[in-house]
Amino acid sequence: MSAEASEREPGLRALVREAEVSLLECKVCFEKFSHEKNRRPRNLTCGHVICLGCVTALVQPRTRTLECPFCRKAGKSSETSDCLPLLQFLELLGPVLRAPPSSGAGAAREPRDPAAKWAPGALTCSHSFGGWGTLINPTAMALCPRSGRVVIVHDGRKRVKVFDSDGICAHQFGEKGEAAQDVRYPLGVTVTSDGHVVITDAGDRSVKVFDFSGQNKLVIGGRFSLPWGVQTTPQKEIMVSDAEAGSLHLLVVDFQKGELRRAERLLAHLCNPRALAVSPITGAIAVTEHLLAQGPCPASTRVKVFSPGLQLLGQVDTFGLSLFIPSKIDATAVTFDHQGNVIVADTTSQAIVCLGKPEEFPVLKPIITQGLSYPVALTYTEDNSLLVLDSGVHVVKVYKADCSR
């Protein structure tokens, strides 16, 4: 291979990888499209494309109709058709998709620190709950400190589902609708120590507060451009990230009276902040920023950790991580474990990674490296189990320490 071809190969493989993720996978089940029967891409009447397997799963048996999982337009199953451009694109890229990475100059290099290699993690999946139908494209998850129940927001007709410790749906609320107390498109959720559920709703750009039975207590609108992450602080205050405005906000709420007492912008000039976590031990604040592509630099993510006084304690980005691993990390979720370590979900490698404490950044210890599709939320329980919301398969997976290691 010539030197010029070797230099081009990483860029070409990055382009192929982007095509695989953006074009060549079903955005309902996150399986790759192929010429196999159930994986063939199908056009819906609205123009969206999903795989034949998901078309079959979504069809109503009596009416033979289905509702698009993205725009909600109804159509008949007989009106779906093969997406020929994607099938032809698959044929065109087939040899490239099957080819292993070159071992030449363009190949990814090994981590400099042998201890930082992507070895199997120390957590194993004990059980899972949810599944397609019970959960539909879930976006966020929180744990109720008082009852230990798991609260999940998703794209169902009832936007909020509450599960008990056995994974059984205890109740649900949050009607899909246009009224102020309805929930249009939830992106984040948290639960206060006294059991109030707080949701960020991108549909009307508001923050909504419910009691644990589902009664709406407060709607905070007109203050946000795109509210995304939401967390409760140790002081029982609410922290919200605004992805479009690039800011972090603090809300002081009287939950019993359903009143907003104070709203304050804590940070500005963040770059598309989304996932948010607050350490219950130290009060440290972790935020994931989603950096836009600039010239030859592709889009990437960055994790920043601030002290309770908003001093920057540490940050990790793709460039810093490239010193340890041969690929970037796309952080879709962040949390703190019981020791104060920062834990992130990485959709690029479909893994859960420990970055260490902010003052130690980056330690980079993978703790889950297999069995995940598209993790979007993380939380730890009191018994140190890690709950992972896997939106790719619409389930919550419960991981526990592997005592055999």
Coordinates of N, CA, C and O in Angstrom, one line a residue, residues 154-273:
H154 N -40.3 7.7 28.0 CA -40.2 7.1 26.7 C -41.2 7.6 25.8 O -41.9 8.6 26.1
D155 N -41.4 7.0 24.6 CA -42.2 7.5 23.6 C -43.6 6.8 23.5 O -44.3 6.9 22.5
G156 N -44.0 6.3 24.6 CA -45.4 5.6 24.7 C -46.5 6.7 24.9 O -46.2 7.9 25.0
R157 N -47.7 6.2 24.8 CA -48.8 7.1 25.0 C -48.9 7.7 26.4 O -49.3 8.8 26.6
K158 N -48.4 6.9 27.4 CA -48.1 7.4 28.7 C -46.6 7.6 28.8 O -45.9 6.6 28.7
R159 N -46.2 8.8 28.9 CA -44.7 9.1 28.7 C -43.9 8.6 29.9 O -42.7 8.5 29.7
V160 N -44.4 8.4 31.1 CA -43.6 8.1 32.3 C -44.1 6.7 32.8 O -45.3 6.5 33.0
K161 N -43.1 5.9 33.0 CA -43.4 4.5 33.6 C -42.6 4.3 34.8 O -41.4 4.7 34.9
V162 N -43.2 3.8 35.8 CA -42.6 3.5 37.1 C -42.6 2.0 37.4 O -43.6 1.3 37.3
F163 N -41.3 1.5 37.6 CA -41.1 0.1 37.8 C -40.7 -0.2 39.2 O -39.9 0.5 39.8
D164 N -41.2 -1.3 39.8 CA -40.7 -1.7 41.1 C -39.4 -2.5 41.0 O -38.8 -2.6 39.9
S165 N -38.9 -2.9 42.1 CA -37.6 -3.5 42.2 C -37.5 -4.9 41.4 O -36.4 -5.3 41.1
D166 N -38.7 -5.5 41.1 CA -38.7 -6.7 40.4 C -38.9 -6.5 38.9 O -39.0 -7.4 38.1
G167 N -38.9 -5.2 38.5 CA -39.0 -4.9 37.0 C -40.5 -4.9 36.5 O -40.7 -4.9 35.3
I168 N -41.4 -4.9 37.5 CA -42.8 -4.9 37.1 C -43.3 -3.4 37.0 O -43.0 -2.6 38.0
C169 N -44.1 -3.1 36.0 CA -44.6 -1.7 35.9 C -45.6 -1.5 37.0 O -46.7 -2.1 36.9
A170 N -45.4 -0.6 37.9 CA -46.3 -0.3 39.0 C -47.4 0.6 38.6 O -48.5 0.5 38.9
H171 N -47.0 1.7 37.9 CA -48.0 2.6 37.3 C -47.3 3.5 36.2 O -46.1 3.5 36.1
Q172 N -48.1 4.2 35.5 CA -47.6 5.1 34.5 C -48.5 6.4 34.4 O -49.7 6.4 34.8
F173 N -47.9 7.4 33.9 CA -48.6 8.7 33.8 C -47.9 9.6 32.8 O -47.0 9.2 32.1
G174 N -48.4 10.8 32.6 CA -47.9 11.7 31.7 C -48.4 11.5 30.3 O -47.8 10.9 29.4
E175 N -49.7 12.0 30.1 CA -50.3 11.8 28.8 C -49.6 12.5 27.6 O -49.0 13.6 27.8
K176 N -49.5 11.8 26.5 CA -49.0 12.4 25.3 C -50.0 13.4 24.7 O -51.2 12.9 24.4
G177 N -49.7 14.6 24.7 CA -50.7 15.6 24.2 C -50.1 17.0 24.2 O -49.0 17.2 24.4
E178 N -51.0 18.0 23.8 CA -50.6 19.3 23.6 C -50.9 20.2 24.8 O -50.5 21.4 24.9
A179 N -51.6 19.7 25.8 CA -51.9 20.5 27.0 C -50.7 20.8 27.8 O -49.7 20.1 27.7
A180 N -50.7 21.9 28.6 CA -49.5 22.3 29.4 C -49.1 21.1 30.3 O -47.8 20.9 30.5
Q181 N -50.0 20.4 30.9 CA -49.6 19.4 31.9 C -49.3 18.0 31.2 O -48.8 17.1 31.8
D182 N -49.5 18.0 29.9 CA -49.1 16.8 29.1 C -47.6 16.7 28.9 O -46.9 17.8 29.1
V183 N -47.1 15.6 28.5 CA -45.7 15.5 28.2 C -45.5 15.2 26.7 O -46.0 14.2 26.2
R184 N -44.8 16.1 26.0 CA -44.7 15.9 24.5 C -43.5 15.1 24.1 O -43.7 14.0 23.5
Y185 N -42.3 15.5 24.5 CA -41.1 14.8 24.1 C -40.1 14.9 25.2 O -39.3 15.8 25.3
P186 N -40.2 13.9 26.2 CA -39.3 14.0 27.4 C -37.9 13.6 27.0 O -37.6 12.6 26.3
L187 N -36.9 14.4 27.5 CA -35.5 14.1 27.3 C -34.8 13.7 28.6 O -33.8 13.0 28.5
G188 N -35.2 14.2 29.7 CA -34.5 13.9 31.0 C -35.5 13.7 32.1 O -36.7 14.2 32.0
V189 N -35.1 13.0 33.2 CA -36.0 12.8 34.3 C -35.1 12.7 35.6 O -34.0 12.1 35.5
T190 N -35.6 13.2 36.7 CA -35.0 13.0 38.0 C -36.1 12.8 39.0 O -37.2 13.3 38.8
V191 N -35.8 12.3 40.2 CA -36.7 12.1 41.2 C -36.1 12.7 42.5 O -35.0 12.4 42.9
T192 N -36.9 13.6 43.2 CA -36.4 14.2 44.4 C -36.5 13.2 45.6 O -37.1 12.2 45.5
S193 N -35.9 13.6 46.7 CA -35.9 12.7 47.9 C -37.3 12.5 48.5 O -37.5 11.5 49.1
D194 N -38.2 13.5 48.2 CA -39.6 13.3 48.7 C -40.5 12.7 47.6 O -41.7 12.8 47.8
G195 N -39.9 12.3 46.5 CA -40.7 11.5 45.6 C -41.4 12.3 44.4 O -42.3 11.8 43.8
H196 N -40.9 13.5 44.2 CA -41.4 14.3 43.1 C -40.6 14.0 41.8 O -39.4 13.9 41.8
V197 N -41.3 13.8 40.7 CA -40.7 13.5 39.4 C -40.6 14.8 38.6 O -41.6 15.5 38.3
V198 N -39.4 15.1 38.2 CA -39.1 16.3 37.4 C -38.7 15.9 36.0 O -37.7 15.1 35.8
I199 N -39.3 16.4 34.9 CA -39.0 16.0 33.6 C -38.7 17.2 32.7 O -39.3 18.3 32.9
T200 N -37.7 17.1 31.8 CA -37.5 18.1 30.8 C -38.2 17.7 29.6 O -38.1 16.6 29.1
D201 N -39.0 18.6 29.0 CA -39.9 18.3 27.9 C -39.4 19.2 26.7 O -39.6 20.4 26.7
A202 N -38.8 18.6 25.7 CA -38.3 19.3 24.6 C -39.5 19.8 23.7 O -39.3 20.7 22.9
G203 N -40.7 19.1 23.8 CA -41.8 19.5 23.0 C -42.2 20.9 23.1 O -42.5 21.6 22.2
D204 N -42.4 21.4 24.4 CA -42.7 22.8 24.6 C -41.7 23.5 25.4 O -41.9 24.6 26.0
R205 N -40.4 23.0 25.4 CA -39.3 23.6 26.0 C -39.5 24.0 27.5 O -39.3 25.2 27.9
S206 N -40.0 23.1 28.3 CA -40.3 23.3 29.7 C -39.8 22.3 30.6 O -39.3 21.2 30.2
V207 N -39.8 22.6 31.9 CA -39.6 21.6 32.9 C -40.9 21.4 33.7 O -41.5 22.3 34.1
K208 N -41.2 20.1 33.9 CA -42.5 19.8 34.5 C -42.3 18.9 35.7 O -41.5 18.0 35.7
V209 N -43.1 19.3 36.7 CA -43.0 18.6 38.0 C -44.3 17.8 38.3 O -45.4 18.4 38.2
F210 N -44.2 16.6 38.7 CA -45.3 15.7 39.1 C -45.0 15.1 40.4 O -43.9 14.9 40.8
D211 N -46.1 14.8 41.2 CA -45.9 14.0 42.4 C -45.8 12.6 41.9 O -46.0 12.2 40.7
F212 N -45.5 11.7 42.8 CA -45.2 10.3 42.4 C -46.4 9.5 41.9 O -46.2 8.5 41.2
S213 N -47.6 10.0 42.2 CA -48.8 9.4 41.6 C -49.1 9.9 40.2 O -49.9 9.3 39.6
G214 N -48.4 10.9 39.8 CA -48.6 11.4 38.4 C -49.4 12.7 38.3 O -49.7 13.2 37.2
Q215 N -49.7 13.3 39.5 CA -50.4 14.6 39.4 C -49.5 15.7 39.1 O -48.4 15.9 39.8
N216 N -49.8 16.5 38.1 CA -49.0 17.6 37.7 C -49.0 18.7 38.8 O -50.1 19.2 39.2
K217 N -47.8 19.2 39.2 CA -47.7 20.2 40.3 C -47.2 21.5 39.8 O -47.6 22.6 40.3
L218 N -46.4 21.5 38.7 CA -45.8 22.8 38.2 C -45.3 22.6 36.8 O -44.8 21.5 36.5
V219 N -45.4 23.6 36.0 CA -44.8 23.7 34.7 C -44.0 25.0 34.6 O -44.5 26.1 34.8
I220 N -42.7 24.8 34.3 CA -41.8 25.9 34.2 C -41.4 26.1 32.8 O -40.6 25.4 32.2
G221 N -42.0 27.1 32.1 CA -41.8 27.4 30.7 C -41.3 28.8 30.5 O -41.2 29.6 31.4
G222 N -40.9 29.0 29.2 CA -40.4 30.4 28.9 C -39.0 30.7 29.3 O -38.6 31.9 29.1
R223 N -38.3 29.8 29.8 CA -36.9 30.0 30.3 C -35.9 29.3 29.6 O -34.7 29.6 29.8
F224 N -36.2 28.3 28.8 CA -35.3 27.4 28.2 C -35.4 27.4 26.6 O -36.5 27.5 26.1
S225 N -34.3 27.1 26.0 CA -34.3 26.9 24.5 C -34.5 25.4 24.2 O -35.3 25.1 23.3
L226 N -33.7 24.6 24.8 CA -33.9 23.1 24.7 C -33.4 22.4 26.0 O -32.3 22.0 26.1
P227 N -34.3 22.4 27.0 CA -33.9 21.7 28.2 C -33.7 20.2 28.0 O -34.5 19.5 27.3
W228 N -32.6 19.7 28.5 CA -32.2 18.3 28.2 C -31.9 17.5 29.5 O -32.8 16.8 30.0
G229 N -30.7 17.6 30.1 CA -30.5 16.9 31.3 C -31.1 17.5 32.5 O -31.2 18.7 32.6
V230 N -31.4 16.7 33.5 CA -32.0 17.2 34.8 C -31.6 16.3 35.9 O -31.6 15.1 35.8
Q231 N -31.2 17.0 37.0 CA -30.7 16.2 38.2 C -31.1 17.0 39.5 O -31.3 18.2 39.5
T232 N -31.2 16.2 40.6 CA -31.5 16.8 41.9 C -30.2 16.9 42.6 O -29.3 16.0 42.6
T233 N -30.0 18.0 43.3 CA -28.7 18.3 44.1 C -28.9 17.7 45.5 O -30.1 17.5 46.0
P234 N -27.9 17.6 46.3 CA -28.0 17.2 47.7 C -28.8 18.2 48.5 O -29.4 17.9 49.6
Q235 N -28.9 19.4 48.0 CA -29.7 20.5 48.7 C -31.2 20.5 48.3 O -31.9 21.4 48.6
K236 N -31.6 19.4 47.5 CA -33.0 19.3 47.0 C -33.3 20.4 46.0 O -34.5 20.7 45.8
E237 N -32.3 20.9 45.3 CA -32.6 21.8 44.2 C -32.5 21.1 42.9 O -32.0 20.0 42.8
I238 N -33.0 21.7 41.8 CA -33.0 21.1 40.5 C -32.0 21.7 39.6 O -32.0 23.0 39.5
M239 N -31.2 20.9 38.9 CA -30.2 21.4 38.0 C -30.6 21.0 36.6 O -31.0 19.8 36.4
V240 N -30.6 21.9 35.6 CA -31.1 21.6 34.2 C -30.0 22.1 33.2 O -29.5 23.2 33.4
S241 N -29.7 21.3 32.2 CA -28.8 21.7 31.1 C -29.7 22.1 30.0 O -30.7 21.5 29.7
D242 N -29.3 23.2 29.3 CA -30.0 23.7 28.1 C -29.1 23.5 26.9 O -28.1 24.3 26.8
A243 N -29.4 22.5 26.1 CA -28.5 22.2 25.0 C -28.4 23.3 24.0 O -27.3 23.6 23.5
E244 N -29.5 23.9 23.6 CA -29.4 24.9 22.6 C -28.8 26.2 23.1 O -28.1 26.9 22.3
A245 N -29.1 26.6 24.3 CA -28.5 27.9 24.8 C -27.1 27.7 25.4 O -26.4 28.7 25.6
G246 N -26.7 26.4 25.6 CA -25.3 26.2 26.1 C -25.1 26.6 27.5 O -24.1 27.2 27.9
S247 N -26.1 26.3 28.3 CA -26.1 26.8 29.7 C -26.6 25.8 30.7 O -27.1 24.8 30.4
L248 N -26.3 26.1 32.0 CA -26.7 25.2 33.1 C -27.5 26.1 34.1 O -27.0 27.2 34.4
H249 N -28.6 25.6 34.5 CA -29.5 26.4 35.3 C -29.8 25.6 36.7 O -29.8 24.4 36.7
L250 N -30.1 26.5 37.7 CA -30.5 26.0 39.0 C -31.9 26.4 39.3 O -32.2 27.6 39.1
L251 N -32.8 25.5 39.7 CA -34.2 25.9 40.0 C -34.4 25.5 41.5 O -34.1 24.4 41.9
V252 N -35.0 26.4 42.2 CA -35.4 26.2 43.6 C -36.9 26.2 43.6 O -37.5 27.2 43.3
V253 N -37.4 25.0 44.0 CA -38.9 24.8 43.9 C -39.4 24.4 45.2 O -38.9 23.6 46.0
D254 N -40.6 25.0 45.6 CA -41.4 24.5 46.7 C -42.3 23.5 46.2 O -43.4 23.8 45.6
F255 N -42.0 22.2 46.4 CA -42.7 21.1 45.8 C -44.1 20.9 46.4 O -45.0 20.6 45.7
Q256 N -44.2 21.2 47.6 CA -45.5 21.1 48.3 C -46.5 22.1 47.8 O -47.7 21.7 47.5
K257 N -46.1 23.3 47.6 CA -47.0 24.3 47.1 C -47.0 24.4 45.5 O -47.9 25.1 45.0
G258 N -46.1 23.7 44.9 CA -46.0 23.8 43.4 C -45.6 25.2 42.9 O -46.2 25.7 42.0
E259 N -44.6 25.8 43.6 CA -44.2 27.1 43.2 C -42.7 27.1 42.9 O -41.9 26.5 43.5
L260 N -42.3 27.9 41.9 CA -40.9 28.2 41.6 C -40.4 29.3 42.4 O -40.9 30.5 42.3
R261 N -39.5 29.1 43.3 CA -39.0 30.1 44.2 C -37.9 30.9 43.6 O -37.8 32.2 43.8
R262 N -37.0 30.3 42.9 CA -35.8 31.0 42.3 C -35.3 30.2 41.1 O -35.3 29.0 41.1
A263 N -34.9 31.0 40.1 CA -34.2 30.4 38.9 C -33.0 31.2 38.6 O -33.0 32.4 38.6
E264 N -31.9 30.4 38.4 CA -30.6 31.1 38.3 C -29.8 30.3 37.2 O -29.8 29.1 37.1
R265 N -29.1 31.1 36.3 CA -28.2 30.5 35.3 C -26.8 30.4 36.0 O -26.2 31.4 36.3
L266 N -26.4 29.2 36.1 CA -25.1 28.9 36.8 C -23.9 29.1 35.8 O -22.9 29.6 36.2
L267 N -24.0 28.5 34.6 CA -22.9 28.5 33.7 C -23.5 28.8 32.3 O -24.6 28.5 31.9
A268 N -22.6 29.5 31.5 CA -23.0 29.8 30.1 C -21.8 29.4 29.3 O -20.8 28.9 29.8
H269 N -21.9 29.5 28.0 CA -20.8 29.2 27.0 C -20.4 27.7 27.0 O -19.3 27.4 26.7
L270 N -21.3 26.8 27.4 CA -21.1 25.4 27.3 C -21.4 25.0 25.8 O -22.2 25.8 25.2
C271 N -20.9 23.9 25.3 CA -21.1 23.5 23.9 C -22.1 22.4 23.9 O -21.8 21.2 24.2
N272 N -23.4 22.7 23.6 CA -24.4 21.7 23.5 C -24.4 20.7 24.7 O -24.3 19.5 24.5
P273 N -24.6 21.2 25.9 CA -24.6 20.3 27.1 C -25.9 19.5 27.1 O -27.0 20.0 27.0

